CSV table of C-alpha atoms in Angstrom, one decimal:
chain,number,residue,atom,x,y,z
A,1,THR,CA,72.2,183.1,97.1
A,2,ALA,CA,74.4,184.0,94.9
A,3,THR,CA,73.3,181.2,92.4
A,4,ALA,CA,69.7,182.4,92.9
A,5,GLY,CA,70.3,185.9,92.1
A,6,ALA,CA,72.1,185.1,88.4
A,7,TYR,CA,68.8,184.0,87.5
A,8,ILE,CA,66.3,186.7,88.5
A,9,GLY,CA,66.1,188.8,86.0
A,10,ALA,CA,65.8,192.4,84.6
A,11,GLY,CA,68.1,194.7,86.5
A,12,SER,CA,70.3,191.9,87.9
A,13,GLY,CA,73.3,193.1,85.9
A,14,VAL,CA,74.0,189.0,85.8
A,15,SER,CA,73.2,187.0,82.0
A,16,SER,CA,71.5,183.7,83.0
A,17,GLY,CA,72.1,182.0,79.2
A,18,ALA,CA,68.4,181.4,78.8
A,19,GLY,CA,65.8,183.9,77.0
A,20,ALA,CA,62.4,185.3,79.0
A,21,GLY,CA,60.1,182.6,78.6
A,22,GLU,CA,61.9,179.7,78.6
A,23,TRP,CA,62.7,176.7,81.1
A,24,GLU,CA,66.7,176.8,82.5
A,25,GLU,CA,68.1,173.9,84.3
A,26,VAL,CA,70.1,174.7,87.3
A,27,GLU,CA,71.6,172.2,89.6
A,28,GLY,CA,68.4,169.8,89.2
A,29,ASN,CA,66.2,172.5,89.3
A,30,TYR,CA,64.0,174.8,86.4
A,31,ILE,CA,63.7,178.1,86.2
A,32,LEU,CA,61.9,180.4,84.4
A,33,ARG,CA,61.7,184.4,84.3
A,34,PRO,CA,59.5,186.8,83.2
A,35,LYS,CA,59.6,188.6,80.1
A,36,PRO,CA,62.2,191.4,79.8
A,37,ASP,CA,59.9,194.5,79.9
A,38,VAL,CA,57.7,193.0,83.2
A,39,PRO,CA,59.1,193.7,86.0
A,40,VAL,CA,59.9,191.3,88.2
A,41,ARG,CA,57.0,190.7,91.3
A,42,ALA,CA,58.1,188.0,93.6
A,43,VAL,CA,59.8,184.5,93.3
A,44,VAL,CA,57.4,180.8,94.0
A,45,HIS,CA,59.2,177.8,94.4
A,46,PHE,CA,57.2,174.9,93.0
A,47,LEU,CA,58.1,171.4,94.6
A,48,GLY,CA,56.7,169.0,92.3
A,49,GLY,CA,54.4,166.0,94.1
A,50,ALA,CA,54.2,162.2,93.2
A,51,PHE,CA,53.9,160.7,90.0
A,52,VAL,CA,52.3,163.2,87.6
A,53,GLY,CA,53.7,166.1,89.2
A,54,ALA,CA,57.0,165.0,89.7
A,55,ALA,CA,58.3,167.4,87.1
A,56,PRO,CA,56.2,170.1,87.4
A,57,HIS,CA,58.1,172.4,84.3
A,58,LEU,CA,56.3,170.0,82.3
A,59,THR,CA,53.0,168.7,84.1
A,60,TYR,CA,52.2,172.5,85.3
A,61,ARG,CA,54.0,174.2,82.2
A,62,TYR,CA,50.7,176.2,81.0
A,63,LEU,CA,49.8,177.7,84.3
A,64,LEU,CA,53.3,178.3,85.7
A,65,GLN,CA,54.0,180.1,82.3
A,66,ALA,CA,50.9,182.3,82.9
A,67,VAL,CA,52.0,183.0,86.6
A,68,ALA,CA,55.4,184.2,85.0
A,69,ASP,CA,53.8,186.3,82.4
A,70,GLU,CA,52.2,188.4,85.7
A,71,GLY,CA,55.9,189.4,86.8
A,72,TYR,CA,56.9,186.4,89.1
A,73,VAL,CA,60.3,184.2,88.6
A,74,ILE,CA,59.1,180.6,89.0
A,75,ILE,CA,61.6,177.8,89.9
A,76,THR,CA,60.4,174.5,90.1
A,77,THR,CA,62.2,171.3,92.1
A,78,PRO,CA,61.5,168.3,90.8
A,79,TYR,CA,60.9,165.8,93.2
A,80,ARG,CA,61.5,161.9,92.9
A,81,LEU,CA,59.1,159.1,94.5
A,82,ALA,CA,61.1,156.3,96.3
A,83,PHE,CA,60.6,154.5,99.4
A,84,ASP,CA,64.4,154.4,100.4
A,85,TYR,CA,64.2,157.8,102.0
A,86,LEU,CA,67.8,157.9,102.8
A,87,GLU,CA,68.7,157.4,99.2
A,88,LEU,CA,66.1,160.5,98.4
A,89,CYS,CA,68.5,162.3,101.4
């Protein structure tokens, strides 16, 4: 999508406003790009789980930073646990 393309990283020609190694909030998701001197290999979408993993950009930050250091763009989507499934939709 056009929105996702703006955050992929080096060579896209679009400035995202956040530097490499810094989490950026975009429409409820958090994006972490590799350093500019590291070529982008792929995009990894990490979906948060319940309880401690509900905010993966915080809970798994060291793991996700290590993956980003290898050239992967990380997109995390927090997950809010609730039993009202219609509200979550």
